PDB file of C-alpha atoms in Angstrom:
ATOM      1  CA  MET I  66      97.419-207.465 -39.770  1.00 51.00           C
ATOM      2  CA  ALA I  67      95.310-206.957 -42.901  1.00 53.00           C
ATOM      3  CA  THR I  68      98.462-207.100 -45.053  1.00 52.00           C
ATOM      4  CA  LYS I  69      99.469-210.458 -43.574  1.00 52.00           C
ATOM      5  CA  GLY I  70      95.954-211.778 -44.214  1.00 50.00           C
ATOM      6  CA  ARG I  71      96.026-210.624 -47.866  1.00 52.00           C
ATOM      7  CA  LEU I  72      99.503-212.091 -48.317  1.00 47.00           C
ATOM      8  CA  ALA I  73      98.412-215.447 -46.896  1.00 48.00           C
ATOM      9  CA  LEU I  74      95.312-215.361 -49.099  1.00 48.00           C
ATOM     10  CA  SER I  75      97.501-214.600 -52.145  1.00 48.00           C
ATOM     11  CA  PHE I  76      99.733-217.587 -51.392  1.00 46.00           C
ATOM     12  CA  LEU I  77      96.685-219.804 -50.856  1.00 45.00           C
ATOM     13  CA  THR I  78      95.160-218.624 -54.156  1.00 48.00           C
ATOM     14  CA  ALA I  79      98.446-219.250 -55.981  1.00 47.00           C
ATOM     15  CA  ALA I  80      98.758-222.716 -54.443  1.00 45.00           C
ATOM     16  CA  LEU I  81      95.201-223.611 -55.398  1.00 45.00           C
ATOM     17  CA  ALA I  82      95.662-222.287 -58.913  1.00 46.00           C
ATOM     18  CA  SER I  83      98.898-224.224 -59.424  1.00 45.00           C
ATOM     19  CA  GLY I  84      97.202-227.362 -58.107  1.00 45.00           C
ATOM     20  CA  ALA I  85      94.470-226.941 -60.687  1.00 42.00           C
ATOM     21  CA  LEU I  86      97.112-226.774 -63.411  1.00 44.00           C
ATOM     22  CA  LEU I  87      98.541-230.197 -62.539  1.00 47.00           C
ATOM     23  CA  ALA I  88      97.855-232.536 -65.398  1.00 55.00           C
ATOM     24  CA  SER I  89      95.831-235.618 -64.752  1.00 81.00           C
ATOM     25  CA  VAL I  90      97.056-238.725 -66.524  1.00 89.00           C
ATOM     26  CA  PRO I  91      94.616-240.084 -69.137  1.00 93.00           C
ATOM     27  CA  GLU I  92      93.388-243.596 -68.310  1.00 93.00           C
ATOM     28  CA  SER I  93      94.840-244.963 -71.567  1.00 93.00           C
ATOM     29  CA  VAL I  94      98.313-243.716 -70.556  1.00 93.00           C
ATOM     30  CA  VAL I  95      97.905-245.149 -67.043  1.00 94.00           C
ATOM     31  CA  ALA I  96      96.954-248.536 -68.518  1.00 94.00           C
ATOM     32  CA  GLN I  97      99.827-248.437 -71.022  1.00 95.00           C
ATOM     33  CA  ARG I  98     102.400-247.584 -68.330  1.00 95.00           C
ATOM     34  CA  ALA I  99     101.028-250.245 -65.978  1.00 95.00           C
ATOM     35  CA  THR I 100     101.269-252.887 -68.717  1.00 96.00           C
ATOM     36  CA  ALA I 101     104.843-251.824 -69.513  1.00 96.00           C
ATOM     37  CA  SER I 102     105.687-251.961 -65.794  1.00 96.00           C
ATOM     38  CA  SER I 103     104.292-255.475 -65.579  1.00 96.00           C
ATOM     39  CA  SER I 104     106.472-256.604 -68.492  1.00 96.00           C
ATOM     40  CA  ARG I 105     109.588-254.979 -67.000  1.00 96.00           C
ATOM     41  CA  LEU I 106     108.900-256.541 -63.613  1.00 96.00           C
ATOM     42  CA  MET I 107     108.635-260.023 -65.125  1.00 96.00           C
ATOM     43  CA  ALA I 108     111.850-259.440 -67.088  1.00 96.00           C
ATOM     44  CA  GLN I 109     113.658-258.409 -63.871  1.00 96.00           C
ATOM     45  CA  ARG I 110     112.776-261.543 -61.882  1.00 97.00           C
ATOM     46  CA  ALA I 111     116.325-262.924 -61.965  1.00 96.00           C
ATOM     47  CA  GLN I 112     117.832-259.613 -60.801  1.00 96.00           C
ATOM     48  CA  LEU I 113     115.266-259.587 -57.980  1.00 95.00           C
ATOM     49  CA  GLY I 114     116.336-263.064 -56.839  1.00 93.00           C
ATOM     50  CA  LEU I 115     113.197-264.787 -58.170  1.00 96.00           C
ATOM     51  CA  ASP I 116     112.929-267.758 -60.507  1.00 96.00           C
ATOM     52  CA  ALA I 117     110.395-268.842 -63.127  1.00 96.00           C
ATOM     53  CA  ASP I 118     108.014-270.115 -60.398  1.00 97.00           C
ATOM     54  CA  HIS I 119     107.465-266.502 -59.346  1.00 97.00           C
ATOM     55  CA  ALA I 120     105.129-264.084 -61.092  1.00 97.00           C
ATOM     56  CA  PHE I 121     103.061-261.018 -60.300  1.00 97.00           C
ATOM     57  CA  THR I 122      99.421-260.065 -60.492  1.00 97.00           C
ATOM     58  CA  MET I 123      98.444-256.434 -60.696  1.00 97.00           C
ATOM     59  CA  ALA I 124      96.556-255.422 -57.575  1.00 97.00           C
ATOM     60  CA  LYS I 125      95.884-251.786 -58.477  1.00 96.00           C
ATOM     61  CA  VAL I 126      97.244-248.865 -60.435  1.00 96.00           C
ATOM     62  CA  ASN I 127      96.903-245.162 -59.786  1.00 95.00           C
ATOM     63  CA  SER I 128      98.332-241.808 -60.804  1.00 94.00           C
ATOM     64  CA  ASP I 129      99.186-238.930 -58.513  1.00 94.00           C
ATOM     65  CA  ASP I 130      99.270-235.133 -58.613  1.00 93.00           C
ATOM     66  CA  LEU I 131     102.760-235.236 -60.169  1.00 94.00           C
ATOM     67  CA  SER I 132     101.383-237.312 -63.078  1.00 94.00           C
ATOM     68  CA  GLN I 133     103.364-240.316 -61.913  1.00 96.00           C
ATOM     69  CA  VAL I 134     101.845-243.769 -62.396  1.00 96.00           C
ATOM     70  CA  HIS I 135     102.180-246.306 -59.583  1.00 97.00           C
ATOM     71  CA  ALA I 136     101.372-249.961 -60.312  1.00 97.00           C
ATOM     72  CA  HIS I 137     100.986-252.281 -57.311  1.00 98.00           C
ATOM     73  CA  PHE I 138     101.757-255.967 -57.856  1.00 98.00           C
ATOM     74  CA  GLN I 139     101.118-259.015 -55.689  1.00 98.00           C
ATOM     75  CA  GLN I 140     103.933-261.604 -55.729  1.00 98.00           C
ATOM     76  CA  THR I 141     102.895-265.170 -56.512  1.00 98.00           C
ATOM     77  CA  TYR I 142     104.738-268.474 -56.311  1.00 98.00           C
ATOM     78  CA  GLN I 143     103.411-271.245 -58.562  1.00 97.00           C
ATOM     79  CA  ASN I 144     100.227-269.142 -58.963  1.00 97.00           C
ATOM     80  CA  VAL I 145      99.706-268.917 -55.183  1.00 97.00           C
ATOM     81  CA  LYS I 146      99.766-265.508 -53.479  1.00 98.00           C
ATOM     82  CA  VAL I 147     102.849-264.849 -51.342  1.00 97.00           C
ATOM     83  CA  TRP I 148     101.758-263.239 -48.078  1.00 96.00           C
ATOM     84  CA  GLY I 149     103.366-259.792 -47.813  1.00 94.00           C
ATOM     85  CA  GLY I 150     105.135-260.130 -51.184  1.00 96.00           C
ATOM     86  CA  GLN I 151     104.553-256.899 -53.054  1.00 97.00           C
ATOM     87  CA  ALA I 152     106.206-254.657 -55.603  1.00 97.00           C
ATOM     88  CA  ILE I 153     105.251-251.138 -56.625  1.00 97.00           C
ATOM     89  CA  THR I 154     106.578-249.704 -59.867  1.00 97.00           C
ATOM     90  CA  HIS I 155     106.736-245.972 -60.465  1.00 97.00           C
ATOM     91  CA  VAL I 156     106.816-244.098 -63.779  1.00 96.00           C
ATOM     92  CA  ASP I 157     107.228-240.320 -63.932  1.00 95.00           C
ATOM     93  CA  ALA I 158     105.221-237.857 -66.024  1.00 94.00           C
ATOM     94  CA  GLU I 159     107.609-238.234 -68.978  1.00 94.00           C
ATOM     95  CA  GLY I 160     107.342-242.033 -68.932  1.00 93.00           C
ATOM     96  CA  THR I 161     110.718-242.653 -67.277  1.00 95.00           C
ATOM     97  CA  GLU I 162     110.876-245.617 -64.939  1.00 95.00           C
ATOM     98  CA  LEU I 163     111.697-244.673 -61.336  1.00 96.00           C
ATOM     99  CA  PRO I 164     113.166-246.992 -58.663  1.00 96.00           C
ATOM    100  CA  MET I 165     110.790-249.739 -57.569  1.00 96.00           C
ATOM    101  CA  THR I 166     109.514-250.189 -54.031  1.00 95.00           C
ATOM    102  CA  ASN I 167     109.336-253.824 -53.006  1.00 93.00           C
ATOM    103  CA  ALA I 168     108.850-256.294 -50.212  1.00 92.00           C
ATOM    104  CA  LEU I 169     109.510-259.436 -52.226  1.00 94.00           C
ATOM    105  CA  HIS I 170     110.306-262.816 -50.696  1.00 93.00           C
ATOM    106  CA  THR I 171     113.132-264.754 -52.332  1.00 91.00           C
ATOM    107  CA  GLY I 172     114.338-268.279 -51.728  1.00 89.00           C
ATOM    108  CA  ILE I 173     110.887-269.883 -51.665  1.00 93.00           C
ATOM    109  CA  ARG I 174     111.014-273.594 -52.490  1.00 92.00           C
ATOM    110  CA  LEU I 175     107.933-275.595 -51.545  1.00 93.00           C
ATOM    111  CA  ASN I 176     105.059-277.711 -52.726  1.00 95.00           C
ATOM    112  CA  THR I 177     101.972-275.547 -53.185  1.00 95.00           C
ATOM    113  CA  ASN I 178      99.495-278.429 -53.264  1.00 95.00           C
ATOM    114  CA  PRO I 179      97.249-278.054 -50.209  1.00 93.00           C
ATOM    115  CA  SER I 180      97.542-280.850 -47.663  1.00 92.00           C
ATOM    116  CA  LEU I 181      94.048-280.167 -46.236  1.00 93.00           C
ATOM    117  CA  GLU I 182      90.643-280.040 -47.827  1.00 93.00           C
ATOM    118  CA  THR I 183      88.752-276.760 -47.478  1.00 92.00           C
ATOM    119  CA  THR I 184      86.350-278.225 -44.920  1.00 91.00           C
ATOM    120  CA  GLU I 185      89.252-279.583 -42.830  1.00 94.00           C
ATOM    121  CA  ALA I 186      90.985-276.201 -42.798  1.00 92.00           C
ATOM    122  CA  LEU I 187      87.776-274.449 -41.766  1.00 90.00           C
ATOM    123  CA  ALA I 188      87.191-276.981 -38.965  1.00 91.00           C
ATOM    124  CA  ILE I 189      90.701-276.329 -37.582  1.00 93.00           C
ATOM    125  CA  VAL I 190      90.180-272.566 -37.641  1.00 89.00           C
ATOM    126  CA  GLN I 191      86.796-272.854 -35.961  1.00 89.00           C
ATOM    127  CA  GLY I 192      88.313-275.101 -33.311  1.00 91.00           C
ATOM    128  CA  ASP I 193      91.127-272.620 -32.648  1.00 92.00           C
ATOM    129  CA  LEU I 194      88.859-269.562 -32.626  1.00 90.00           C
ATOM    130  CA  ALA I 195      86.052-271.217 -30.648  1.00 90.00           C
ATOM    131  CA  PRO I 196      83.417-268.722 -31.838  1.00 88.00           C
ATOM    132  CA  LYS I 197      80.489-268.122 -29.477  1.00 89.00           C
ATOM    133  CA  GLY I 198      77.962-267.948 -32.303  1.00 87.00           C
ATOM    134  CA  THR I 199      77.592-268.038 -36.040  1.00 86.00           C
ATOM    135  CA  PHE I 200      79.764-265.921 -38.322  1.00 84.00           C
ATOM    136  CA  SER I 201      78.098-262.736 -39.586  1.00 90.00           C
ATOM    137  CA  VAL I 202      79.758-263.434 -42.953  1.00 90.00           C
ATOM    138  CA  ASP I 203      80.600-266.897 -44.197  1.00 87.00           C
ATOM    139  CA  PRO I 204      84.350-267.455 -43.861  1.00 87.00           C
ATOM    140  CA  THR I 205      86.443-267.849 -46.978  1.00 87.00           C
ATOM    141  CA  ILE I 206      89.537-269.937 -47.331  1.00 90.00           C
ATOM    142  CA  GLU I 207      92.506-269.034 -49.482  1.00 92.00           C
ATOM    143  CA  LEU I 208      95.742-270.915 -50.006  1.00 94.00           C
ATOM    144  CA  VAL I 209      98.717-268.583 -49.557  1.00 95.00           C
ATOM    145  CA  VAL I 210     102.458-268.958 -49.207  1.00 95.00           C
ATOM    146  CA  TYR I 211     103.299-267.594 -45.759  1.00 94.00           C
ATOM    147  CA  PRO I 212     107.081-267.184 -45.693  1.00 90.00           C
ATOM    148  CA  GLN I 213     108.791-267.875 -42.408  1.00 90.00           C
ATOM    149  CA  THR I 214     111.724-265.501 -42.245  1.00 86.00           C
ATOM    150  CA  ALA I 215     114.805-264.834 -40.177  1.00 88.00           C
ATOM    151  CA  THR I 216     117.107-261.853 -40.026  1.00 87.00           C
ATOM    152  CA  ALA I 217     120.787-262.526 -40.664  1.00 89.00           C
ATOM    153  CA  ARG I 218     123.780-260.211 -40.548  1.00 92.00           C
ATOM    154  CA  ARG I 219     125.610-259.535 -43.779  1.00 91.00           C
ATOM    155  CA  GLY I 220     129.291-260.471 -43.879  1.00 91.00           C
ATOM    156  CA  HIS I 221     130.603-256.961 -43.257  1.00 92.00           C
ATOM    157  CA  ALA I 222     128.453-256.631 -40.093  1.00 91.00           C
ATOM    158  CA  VAL I 223     129.271-259.910 -38.345  1.00 91.00           C
ATOM    159  CA  ASN I 224     131.281-258.226 -35.593  1.00 92.00           C
ATOM    160  CA  LYS I 225     129.146-255.102 -35.190  1.00 92.00           C
ATOM    161  CA  LEU I 226     127.321-254.480 -31.934  1.00 92.00           C
ATOM    162  CA  ASP I 227     123.545-254.840 -32.142  1.00 91.00           C
ATOM    163  CA  SER I 228     123.191-251.154 -31.268  1.00 93.00           C
ATOM    164  CA  ASP I 229     125.355-250.203 -34.285  1.00 93.00           C
ATOM    165  CA  LEU I 230     123.418-252.207 -36.890  1.00 91.00           C
ATOM    166  CA  ASN I 231     121.439-250.483 -39.604  1.00 92.00           C
ATOM    167  CA  ALA I 232     119.195-251.711 -42.431  1.00 88.00           C
ATOM    168  CA  GLU I 233     122.153-252.279 -44.767  1.00 90.00           C
ATOM    169  CA  ASP I 234     123.800-254.608 -42.246  1.00 92.00           C
ATOM    170  CA  VAL I 235     121.071-257.268 -42.239  1.00 90.00           C
ATOM    171  CA  ASP I 236     119.099-259.403 -44.672  1.00 84.00           C
ATOM    172  CA  THR I 237     115.734-261.003 -44.157  1.00 82.00           C
ATOM    173  CA  ARG I 238     115.824-264.536 -45.532  1.00 81.00           C
ATOM    174  CA  VAL I 239     113.070-267.018 -46.146  1.00 82.00           C
ATOM    175  CA  LEU I 240     113.577-270.185 -44.113  1.00 82.00           C
TER     176      LEU I 240
END
């Protein structure tokens, strides 16, 4: 029993020691890689199915224990935030770009000029919510693009049974 305890303690010590050896990424390198990721993301808009009306704002950037840098971007359309539209770029410890993670909305075509004044929008929300008292924090109002989407089968999956569909058989399209 004592041998197993020493062995487990040895593994724990080795794991802790190796964790301490992981390099942290200097802030200047994080900033440089995030800026480069932003430029690459903008250059890839066409390949991502986005046009010149789409852009990205950096939401946050962080590095992990593997010295990878992850930059999180908010999708915008005509300078208005797209609800749920996000992209995350990843760069490894050597500075090599890794595959992007994204939930971008393509096919957006609309007028982003608000049709209601701020006070009108707040009055509608208050009417719908019917609060029983005052708000503990004053409400804020933000114009966002809220894409209405539908799932459609891709051509090769038109005749597949619903139970046989997988993620590669369907597309989510903005209506």
